[in-house]
Short mmCIF file of C-alpha atoms and ligand atoms in Angstrom, two decimals:
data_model
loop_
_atom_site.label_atom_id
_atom_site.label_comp_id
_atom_site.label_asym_id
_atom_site.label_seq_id
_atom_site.Cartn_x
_atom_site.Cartn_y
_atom_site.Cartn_z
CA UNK Y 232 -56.02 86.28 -50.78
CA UNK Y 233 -53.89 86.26 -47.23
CA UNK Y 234 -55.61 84.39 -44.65
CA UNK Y 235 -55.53 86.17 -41.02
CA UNK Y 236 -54.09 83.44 -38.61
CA UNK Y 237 -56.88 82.44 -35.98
CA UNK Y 238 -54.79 83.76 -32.84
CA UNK Y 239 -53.94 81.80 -29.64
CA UNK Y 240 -55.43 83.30 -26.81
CA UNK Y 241 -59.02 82.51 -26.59
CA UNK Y 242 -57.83 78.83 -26.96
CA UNK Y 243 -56.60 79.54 -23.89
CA UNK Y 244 -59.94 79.53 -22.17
CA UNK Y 245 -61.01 76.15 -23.63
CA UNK Y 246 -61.36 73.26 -21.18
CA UNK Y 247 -59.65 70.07 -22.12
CA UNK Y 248 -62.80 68.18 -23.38
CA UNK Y 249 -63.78 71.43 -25.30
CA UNK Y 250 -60.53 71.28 -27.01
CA UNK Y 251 -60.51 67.89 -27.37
CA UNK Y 252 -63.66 68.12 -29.56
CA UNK Y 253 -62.17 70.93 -31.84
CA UNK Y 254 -58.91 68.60 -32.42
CA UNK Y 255 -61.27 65.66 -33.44
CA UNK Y 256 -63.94 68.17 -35.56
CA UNK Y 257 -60.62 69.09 -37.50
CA UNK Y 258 -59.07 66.21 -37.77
CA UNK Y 259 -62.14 64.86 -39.64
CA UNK Y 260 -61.92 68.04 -42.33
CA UNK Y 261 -58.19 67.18 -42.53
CA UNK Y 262 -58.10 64.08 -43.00
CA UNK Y 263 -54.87 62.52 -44.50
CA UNK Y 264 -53.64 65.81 -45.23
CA UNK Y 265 -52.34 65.79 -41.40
CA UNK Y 266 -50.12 62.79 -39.33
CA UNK Y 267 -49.89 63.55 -35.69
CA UNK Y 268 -46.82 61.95 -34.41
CA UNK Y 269 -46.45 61.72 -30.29
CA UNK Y 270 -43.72 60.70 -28.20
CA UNK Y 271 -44.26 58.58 -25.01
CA UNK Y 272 -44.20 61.16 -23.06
CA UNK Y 273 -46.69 63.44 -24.09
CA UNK Y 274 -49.84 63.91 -21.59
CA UNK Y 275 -52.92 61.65 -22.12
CA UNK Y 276 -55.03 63.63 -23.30
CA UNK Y 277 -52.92 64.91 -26.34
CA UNK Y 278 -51.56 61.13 -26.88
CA UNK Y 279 -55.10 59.66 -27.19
CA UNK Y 280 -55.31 61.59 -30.64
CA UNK Y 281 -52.31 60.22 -32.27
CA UNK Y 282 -51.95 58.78 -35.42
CA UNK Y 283 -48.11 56.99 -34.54
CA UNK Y 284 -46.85 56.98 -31.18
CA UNK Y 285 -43.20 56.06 -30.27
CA UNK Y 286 -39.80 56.71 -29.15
CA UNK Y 287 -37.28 58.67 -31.28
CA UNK Y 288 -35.96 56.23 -33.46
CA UNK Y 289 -39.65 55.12 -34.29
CA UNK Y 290 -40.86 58.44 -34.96
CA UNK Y 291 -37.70 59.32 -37.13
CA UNK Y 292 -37.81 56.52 -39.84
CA UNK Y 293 -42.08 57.01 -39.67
CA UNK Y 294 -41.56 60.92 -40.21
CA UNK Y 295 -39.19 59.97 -43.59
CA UNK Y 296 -42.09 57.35 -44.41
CA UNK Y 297 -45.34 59.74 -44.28
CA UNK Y 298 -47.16 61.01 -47.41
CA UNK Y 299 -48.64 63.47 -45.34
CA UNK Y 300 -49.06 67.15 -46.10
CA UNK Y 301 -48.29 68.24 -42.40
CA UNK Y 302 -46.39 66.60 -40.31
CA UNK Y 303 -47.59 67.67 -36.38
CA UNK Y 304 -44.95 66.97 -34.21
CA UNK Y 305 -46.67 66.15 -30.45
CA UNK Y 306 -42.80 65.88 -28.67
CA UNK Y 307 -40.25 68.92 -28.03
CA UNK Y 308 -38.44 70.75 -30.76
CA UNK Y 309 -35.40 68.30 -32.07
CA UNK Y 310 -38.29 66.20 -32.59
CA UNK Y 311 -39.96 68.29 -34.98
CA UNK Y 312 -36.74 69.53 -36.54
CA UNK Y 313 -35.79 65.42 -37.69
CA UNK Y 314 -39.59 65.14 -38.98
CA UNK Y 315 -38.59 68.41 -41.10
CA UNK Y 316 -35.06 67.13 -42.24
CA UNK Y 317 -35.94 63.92 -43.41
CA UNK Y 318 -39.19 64.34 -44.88
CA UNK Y 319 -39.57 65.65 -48.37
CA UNK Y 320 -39.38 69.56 -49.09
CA UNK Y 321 -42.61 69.95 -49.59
CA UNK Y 322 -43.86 68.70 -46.41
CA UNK Y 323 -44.53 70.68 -43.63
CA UNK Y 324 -43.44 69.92 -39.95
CA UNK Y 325 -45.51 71.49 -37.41
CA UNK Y 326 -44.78 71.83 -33.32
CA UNK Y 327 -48.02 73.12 -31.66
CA UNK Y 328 -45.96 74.92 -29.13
CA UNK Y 329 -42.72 76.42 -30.03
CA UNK Y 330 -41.94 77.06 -26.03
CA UNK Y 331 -41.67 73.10 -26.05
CA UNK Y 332 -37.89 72.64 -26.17
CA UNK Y 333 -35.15 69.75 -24.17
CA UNK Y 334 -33.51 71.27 -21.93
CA UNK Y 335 -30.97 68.28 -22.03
CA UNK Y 336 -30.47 69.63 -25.99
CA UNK Y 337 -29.89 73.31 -24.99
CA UNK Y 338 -27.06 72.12 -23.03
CA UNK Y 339 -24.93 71.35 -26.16
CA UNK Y 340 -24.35 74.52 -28.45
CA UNK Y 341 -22.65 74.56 -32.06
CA UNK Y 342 -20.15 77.46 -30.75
CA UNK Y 343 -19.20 75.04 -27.40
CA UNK Y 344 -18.81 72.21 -29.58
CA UNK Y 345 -16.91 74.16 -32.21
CA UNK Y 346 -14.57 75.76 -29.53
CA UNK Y 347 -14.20 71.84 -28.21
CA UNK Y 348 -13.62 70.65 -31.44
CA UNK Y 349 -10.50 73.73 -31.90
CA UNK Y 350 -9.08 72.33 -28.53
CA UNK Y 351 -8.74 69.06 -29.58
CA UNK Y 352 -7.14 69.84 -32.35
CA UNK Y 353 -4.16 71.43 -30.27
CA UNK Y 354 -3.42 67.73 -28.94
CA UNK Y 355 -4.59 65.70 -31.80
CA UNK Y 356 -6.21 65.74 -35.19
CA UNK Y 357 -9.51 65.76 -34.46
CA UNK Y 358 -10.83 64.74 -38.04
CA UNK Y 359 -8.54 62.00 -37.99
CA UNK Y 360 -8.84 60.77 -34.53
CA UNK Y 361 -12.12 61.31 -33.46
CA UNK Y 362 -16.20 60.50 -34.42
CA UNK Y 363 -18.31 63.05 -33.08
CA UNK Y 364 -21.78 61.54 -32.27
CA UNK Y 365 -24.55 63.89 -30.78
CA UNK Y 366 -27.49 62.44 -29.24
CA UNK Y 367 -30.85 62.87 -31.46
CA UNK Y 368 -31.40 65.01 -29.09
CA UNK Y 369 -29.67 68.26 -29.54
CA UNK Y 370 -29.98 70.88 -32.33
CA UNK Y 371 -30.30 70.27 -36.17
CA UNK Y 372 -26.69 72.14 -35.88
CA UNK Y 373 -24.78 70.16 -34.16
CA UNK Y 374 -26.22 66.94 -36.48
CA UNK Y 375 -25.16 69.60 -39.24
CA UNK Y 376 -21.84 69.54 -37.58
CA UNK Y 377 -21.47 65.73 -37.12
CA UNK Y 378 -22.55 65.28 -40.88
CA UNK Y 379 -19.89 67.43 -42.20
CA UNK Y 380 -16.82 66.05 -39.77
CA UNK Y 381 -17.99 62.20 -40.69
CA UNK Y 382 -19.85 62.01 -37.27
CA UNK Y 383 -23.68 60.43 -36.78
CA UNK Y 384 -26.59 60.88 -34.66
CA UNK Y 385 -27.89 57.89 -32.62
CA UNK Y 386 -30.79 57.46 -30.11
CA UNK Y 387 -31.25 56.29 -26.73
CA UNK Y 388 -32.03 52.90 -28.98
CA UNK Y 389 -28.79 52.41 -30.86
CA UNK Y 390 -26.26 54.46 -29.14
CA UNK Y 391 -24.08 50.95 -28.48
CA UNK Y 392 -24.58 50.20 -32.41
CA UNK Y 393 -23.61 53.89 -33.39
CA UNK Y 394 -20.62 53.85 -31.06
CA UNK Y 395 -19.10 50.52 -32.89
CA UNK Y 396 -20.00 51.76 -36.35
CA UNK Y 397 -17.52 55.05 -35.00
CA UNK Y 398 -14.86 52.68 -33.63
CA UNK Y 399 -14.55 51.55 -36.61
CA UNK Y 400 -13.76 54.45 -38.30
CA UNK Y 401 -11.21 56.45 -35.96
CA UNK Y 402 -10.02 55.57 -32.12
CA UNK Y 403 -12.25 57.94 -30.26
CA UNK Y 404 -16.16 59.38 -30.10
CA UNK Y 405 -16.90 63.17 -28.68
CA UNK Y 406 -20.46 62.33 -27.32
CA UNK Y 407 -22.68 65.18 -26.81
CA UNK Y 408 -25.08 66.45 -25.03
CA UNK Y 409 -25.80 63.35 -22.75
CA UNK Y 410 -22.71 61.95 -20.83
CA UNK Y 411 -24.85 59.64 -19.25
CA UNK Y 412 -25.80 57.54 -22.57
CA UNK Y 413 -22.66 58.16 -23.83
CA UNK Y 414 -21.40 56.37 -20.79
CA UNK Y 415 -23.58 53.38 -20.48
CA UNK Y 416 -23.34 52.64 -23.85
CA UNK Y 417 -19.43 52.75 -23.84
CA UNK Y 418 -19.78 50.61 -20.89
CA UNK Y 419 -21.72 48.46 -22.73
CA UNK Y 420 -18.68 48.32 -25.69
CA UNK Y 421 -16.64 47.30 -22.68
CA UNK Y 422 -14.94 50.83 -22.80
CA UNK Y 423 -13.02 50.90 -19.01
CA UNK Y 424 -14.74 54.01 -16.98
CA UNK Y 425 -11.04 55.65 -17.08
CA UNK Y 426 -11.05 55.95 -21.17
CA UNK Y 427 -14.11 57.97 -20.87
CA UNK Y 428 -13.20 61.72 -19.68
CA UNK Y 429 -16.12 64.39 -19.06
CA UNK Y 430 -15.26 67.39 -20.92
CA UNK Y 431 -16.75 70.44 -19.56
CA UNK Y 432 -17.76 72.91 -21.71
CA UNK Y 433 -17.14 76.04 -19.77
CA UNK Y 434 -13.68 75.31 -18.32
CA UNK Y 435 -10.42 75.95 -20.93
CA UNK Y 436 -9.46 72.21 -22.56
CA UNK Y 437 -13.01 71.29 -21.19
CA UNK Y 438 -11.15 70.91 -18.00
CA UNK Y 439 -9.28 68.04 -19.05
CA UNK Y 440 -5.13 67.46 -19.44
CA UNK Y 441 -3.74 66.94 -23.18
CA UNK Y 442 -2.55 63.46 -21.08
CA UNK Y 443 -6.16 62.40 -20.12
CA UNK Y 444 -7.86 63.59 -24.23
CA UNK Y 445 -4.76 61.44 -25.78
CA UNK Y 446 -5.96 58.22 -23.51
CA UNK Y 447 -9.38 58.58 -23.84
CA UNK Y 448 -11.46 56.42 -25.57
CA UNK Y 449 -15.06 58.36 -25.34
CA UNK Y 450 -15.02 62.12 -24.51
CA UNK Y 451 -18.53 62.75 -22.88
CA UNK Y 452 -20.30 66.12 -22.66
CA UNK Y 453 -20.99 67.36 -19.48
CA UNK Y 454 -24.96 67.17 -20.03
CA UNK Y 455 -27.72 65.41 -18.58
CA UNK Y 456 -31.54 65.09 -18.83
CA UNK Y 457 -33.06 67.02 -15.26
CA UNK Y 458 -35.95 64.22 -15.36
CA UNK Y 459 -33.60 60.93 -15.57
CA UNK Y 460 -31.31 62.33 -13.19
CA UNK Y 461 -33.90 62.16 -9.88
CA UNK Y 462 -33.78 58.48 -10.38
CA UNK Y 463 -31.54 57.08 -7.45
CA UNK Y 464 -30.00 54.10 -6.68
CA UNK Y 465 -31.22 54.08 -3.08
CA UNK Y 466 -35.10 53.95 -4.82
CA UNK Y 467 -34.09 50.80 -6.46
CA UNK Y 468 -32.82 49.48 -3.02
CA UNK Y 469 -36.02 50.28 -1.39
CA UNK Y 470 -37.84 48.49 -4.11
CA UNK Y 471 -35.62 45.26 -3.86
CA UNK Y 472 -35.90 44.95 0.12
CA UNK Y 473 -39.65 45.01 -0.58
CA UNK Y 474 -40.26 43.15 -3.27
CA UNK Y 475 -37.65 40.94 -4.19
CA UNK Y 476 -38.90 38.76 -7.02
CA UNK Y 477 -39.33 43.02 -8.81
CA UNK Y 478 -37.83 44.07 -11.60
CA UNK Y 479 -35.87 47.58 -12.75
CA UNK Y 480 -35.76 48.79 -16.14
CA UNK Y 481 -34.96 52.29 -16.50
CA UNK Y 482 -34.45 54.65 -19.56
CA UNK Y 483 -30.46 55.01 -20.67
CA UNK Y 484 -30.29 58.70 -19.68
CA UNK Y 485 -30.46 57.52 -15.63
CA UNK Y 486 -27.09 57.86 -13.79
CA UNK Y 487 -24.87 54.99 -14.55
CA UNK Y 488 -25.45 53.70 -10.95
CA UNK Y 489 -28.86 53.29 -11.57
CA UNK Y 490 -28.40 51.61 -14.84
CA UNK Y 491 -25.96 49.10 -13.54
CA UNK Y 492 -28.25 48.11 -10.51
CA UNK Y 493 -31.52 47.79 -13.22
CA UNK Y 494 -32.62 44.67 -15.11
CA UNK Y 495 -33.21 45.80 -18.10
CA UNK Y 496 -31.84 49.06 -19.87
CA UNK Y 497 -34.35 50.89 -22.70
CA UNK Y 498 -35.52 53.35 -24.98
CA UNK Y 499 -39.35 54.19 -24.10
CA UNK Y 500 -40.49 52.22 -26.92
CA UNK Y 501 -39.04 49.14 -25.59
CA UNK Y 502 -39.07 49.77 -21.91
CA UNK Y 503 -43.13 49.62 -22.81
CA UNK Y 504 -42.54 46.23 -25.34
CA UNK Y 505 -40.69 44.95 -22.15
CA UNK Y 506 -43.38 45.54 -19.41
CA UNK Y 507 -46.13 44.26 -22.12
CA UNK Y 508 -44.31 41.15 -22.99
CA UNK Y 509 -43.32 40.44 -19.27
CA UNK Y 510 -45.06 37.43 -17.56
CA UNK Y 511 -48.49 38.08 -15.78
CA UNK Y 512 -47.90 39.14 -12.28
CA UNK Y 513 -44.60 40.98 -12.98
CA UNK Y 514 -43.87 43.76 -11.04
CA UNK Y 515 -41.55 46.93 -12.41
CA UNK Y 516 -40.11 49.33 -10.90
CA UNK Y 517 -39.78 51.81 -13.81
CA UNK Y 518 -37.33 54.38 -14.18
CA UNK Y 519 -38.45 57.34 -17.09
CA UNK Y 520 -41.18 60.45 -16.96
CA UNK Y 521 -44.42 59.76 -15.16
CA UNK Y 522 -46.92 60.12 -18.45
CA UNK Y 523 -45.54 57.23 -19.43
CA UNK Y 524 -45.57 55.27 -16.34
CA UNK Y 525 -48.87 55.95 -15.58
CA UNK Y 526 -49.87 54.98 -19.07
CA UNK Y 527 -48.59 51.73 -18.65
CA UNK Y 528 -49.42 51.23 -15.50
CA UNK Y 529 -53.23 51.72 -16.62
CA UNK Y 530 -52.27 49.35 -19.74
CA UNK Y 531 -51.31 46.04 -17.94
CA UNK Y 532 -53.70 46.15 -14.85
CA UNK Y 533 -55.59 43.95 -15.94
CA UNK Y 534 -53.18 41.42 -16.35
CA UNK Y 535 -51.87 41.47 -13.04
CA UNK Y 536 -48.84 43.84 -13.46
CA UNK Y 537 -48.10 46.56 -11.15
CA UNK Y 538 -45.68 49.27 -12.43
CA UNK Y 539 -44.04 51.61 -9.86
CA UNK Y 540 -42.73 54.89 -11.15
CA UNK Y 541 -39.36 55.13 -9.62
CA UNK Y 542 -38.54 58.38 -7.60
CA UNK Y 543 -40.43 59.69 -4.80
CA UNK Y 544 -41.34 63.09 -6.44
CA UNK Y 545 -43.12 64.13 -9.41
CA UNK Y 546 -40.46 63.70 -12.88
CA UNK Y 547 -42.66 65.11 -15.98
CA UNK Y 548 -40.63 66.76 -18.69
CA UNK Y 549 -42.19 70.07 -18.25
CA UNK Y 550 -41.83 70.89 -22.12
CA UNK Y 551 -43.47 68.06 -23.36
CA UNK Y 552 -46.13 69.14 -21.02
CA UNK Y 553 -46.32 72.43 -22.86
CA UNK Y 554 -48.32 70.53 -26.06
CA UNK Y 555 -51.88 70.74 -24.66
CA UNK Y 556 -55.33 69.80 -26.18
CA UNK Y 557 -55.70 73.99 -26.52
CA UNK Y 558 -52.50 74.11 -28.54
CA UNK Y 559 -53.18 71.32 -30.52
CA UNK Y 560 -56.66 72.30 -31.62
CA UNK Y 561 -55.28 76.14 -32.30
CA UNK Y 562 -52.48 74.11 -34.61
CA UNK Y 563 -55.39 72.05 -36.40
CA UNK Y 564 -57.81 74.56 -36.61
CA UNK Y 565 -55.09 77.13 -38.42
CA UNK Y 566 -54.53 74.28 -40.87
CA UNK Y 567 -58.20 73.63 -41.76
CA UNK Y 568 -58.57 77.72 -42.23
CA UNK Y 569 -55.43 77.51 -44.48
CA UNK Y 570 -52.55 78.97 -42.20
CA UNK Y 571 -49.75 76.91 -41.36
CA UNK Y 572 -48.69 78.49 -37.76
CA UNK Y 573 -45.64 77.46 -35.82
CA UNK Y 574 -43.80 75.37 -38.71
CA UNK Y 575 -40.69 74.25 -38.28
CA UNK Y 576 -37.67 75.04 -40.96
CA UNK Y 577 -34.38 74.22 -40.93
CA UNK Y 578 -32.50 76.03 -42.89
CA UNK Y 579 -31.60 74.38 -46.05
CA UNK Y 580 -27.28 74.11 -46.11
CA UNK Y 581 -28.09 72.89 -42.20
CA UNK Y 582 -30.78 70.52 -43.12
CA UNK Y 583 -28.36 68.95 -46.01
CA UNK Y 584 -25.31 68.43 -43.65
CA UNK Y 585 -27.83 67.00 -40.63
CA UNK Y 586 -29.55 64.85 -43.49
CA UNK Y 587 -26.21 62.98 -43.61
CA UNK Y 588 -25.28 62.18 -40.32
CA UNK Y 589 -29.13 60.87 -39.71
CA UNK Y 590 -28.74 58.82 -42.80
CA UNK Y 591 -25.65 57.81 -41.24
CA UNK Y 592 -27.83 56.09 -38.09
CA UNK Y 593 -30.54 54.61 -40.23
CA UNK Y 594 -28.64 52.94 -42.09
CA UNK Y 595 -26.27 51.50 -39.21
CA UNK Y 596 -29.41 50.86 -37.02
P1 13P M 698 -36.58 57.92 -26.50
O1 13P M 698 -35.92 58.01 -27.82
O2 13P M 698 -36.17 56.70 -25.72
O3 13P M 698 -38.05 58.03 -26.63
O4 13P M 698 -36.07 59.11 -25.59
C1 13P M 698 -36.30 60.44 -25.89
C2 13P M 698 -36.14 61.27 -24.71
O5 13P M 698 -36.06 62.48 -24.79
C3 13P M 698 -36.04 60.63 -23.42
O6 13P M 698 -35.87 61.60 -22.44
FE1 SF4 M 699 -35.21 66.35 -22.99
FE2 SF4 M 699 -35.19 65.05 -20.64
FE3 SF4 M 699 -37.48 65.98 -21.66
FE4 SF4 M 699 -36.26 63.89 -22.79
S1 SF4 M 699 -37.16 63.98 -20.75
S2 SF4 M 699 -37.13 65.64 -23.87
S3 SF4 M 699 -34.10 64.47 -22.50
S4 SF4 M 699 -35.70 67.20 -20.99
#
């Protein structure tokens, strides 16, 4: 018999604490038929339910690790399309809201990269010359496309790791979507800011002279994460004047200014190992998305540390905000009455190629 879906909308009208006792009700029926991954940034009140918390690396090698039938993603679509690619087939990867996409992702697109790739190739063999490395965060087709031109994923956690494991196989990385990890990591290879070359996607040769491709070490994508790039270097002066024993860590997708002038550089999973293993009294100036922030801020209070979110303004990634308590409990409540609603599926040649270039990264990482 086909169950009817339980629709959406009067979910809707549930406050958070209403929702929040329809997630735990289900949870109880579900038991260890359903893992509820969350990233960092997800809002409190959707991150107090999770079962494994962490940044993308993390989540990756636990997603390939869970026996679980359902695999709910709390984090933005690339997220949930890894949990799908590297768990088994019959697993099913869930995002409670589809709408909850990276907008740093969209700005890398299998035809752009394609057409890049064909330019290359009029001033050098591309599959001969250079790695192509995409950021975890981009679409299951572009890992599809690094898998199958002996390219690799890496996170913000072991981009400087990925990038040597690609030296050593030809003399230059394409590094899409985020030029800014691409360039701190270089930097961090000791890769001269001259050898790396933005290549913009919209302009003919991605606006770049056959000259500048053939003596370039790293060719970045022209894309950048909206949150990370509000952090300034002039709100890490401000913070130094004041407090000068303070330290900076920020998140690899900041500007490379604000990189250089930080103390520490991090994924979110270790900028939070850094503040919690940091000396009593130690105050941060933190530079990622404010759920996380304030998270840890409420986390080592008691121990003395203050942690200051770094830009003057409000920086929440506004689709990780789109995974509420109402979505969550609509997701868990389907699952209990035997639908599976908003699963996600990569399709299976995609998956294969993708498959390889992740492989790729856990086993160099
Ligand atoms: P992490 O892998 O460090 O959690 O970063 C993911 C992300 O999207 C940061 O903006
Ligand atoms: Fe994407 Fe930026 Fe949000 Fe991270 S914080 S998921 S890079 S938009």
């Amino acid at each position: 018999m086909q169950v009817v879906p339980i629709q959406f909308e009067p979910f809707n009208a549930l406050s958070d604490q209403a929702a929040a006792a329809r997630i735990t009700a289900a949870r109880q029926v579900l038991g260890k038929r359903a893992v509820l991954l969350c990233h960092h940034y997800q809002r409190a009140d959707v991150y107090a339910h999770a079962d494994i918390t962490g940044d993308s690396l993390k989540l990756s090698r636990l997603a390939a690790q869970s026996d679980a039938e359902f695999i709910v993603f709390c984090g933005v679509h690339f997220m949930a399309e890894v949990a799908d690619i590297l768990s088994r087939p019959e697993q099913i990867a869930i995002l409670p809201d589809l709408a909850a996409g990276c907008s740093m992702a969209d700005m890398a697109s299998l035809a752009k990269v394609e057409r890049c790739w064909r330019e290359l190739a009029t001033v050098l063999d591309p599959d001969e010359h250079v790695t192509p490395v995409t950021y975890i965060n981009s679409a299951a087709d572009l890992k599809a496309f690094c898998g199958e031109h002996g390219g690799i994923v890496c996170t913000s956690s072991n981009a400087t790791k990925i990038l040597e494991w690609s030296f050593a196989r030809r003399d230059k990385v394409l590094f899409f979507p985020d030029q800014h990890l691409g360039r701190w990591s270089g930097h961090r290879m000791g890769i001269p800011l001259e050898q790396m070359v933005i290549w913009t996607p919209d302009l003919e040769m991605g606006g770049l002279t056959a000259e500048q491709i053939r003596n370039a070490k790293i060719i970045l994508w022209h894309g950048f994460c909206s949150v990370h790039q509000m952090f300034q270097p002039a709100q890490i002066a401000k913070f130094r004047a004041r407090y000068p024993d303070g330290k900076v860590i920020s998140h690899p997708e900041c500007s490379f200014e604000v990189c250089a002038q930080s103390d520490a550089i991090g994924s979110t999973e270790t900028i939070i190992r850094v503040v919690k293993e940091s000396p009593p009294g130690t105050r941060w100036l933190v530079g990622t998305e404010l759920n996380l922030v304030d998270r840890l801020a409420n986390e080592v209070k008691s121990e003395g540390k203050i942690v200051q979110f770094m830009a003057d303004t409000v920086c929440m990634c506004s689709t990780m905000q789109r995974i509420d308590p109402q979505h969550l409990a609509w997701t868990l409540e389907n699952l209990v009455a035997g639908n599976v609603v908003n699963q996600i599926k990569v399709p299976e040649h995609e998956a294969k190629l993708a498959k390889i270039a992740l492989e790729r990264m856990l086993a160099a990482s």
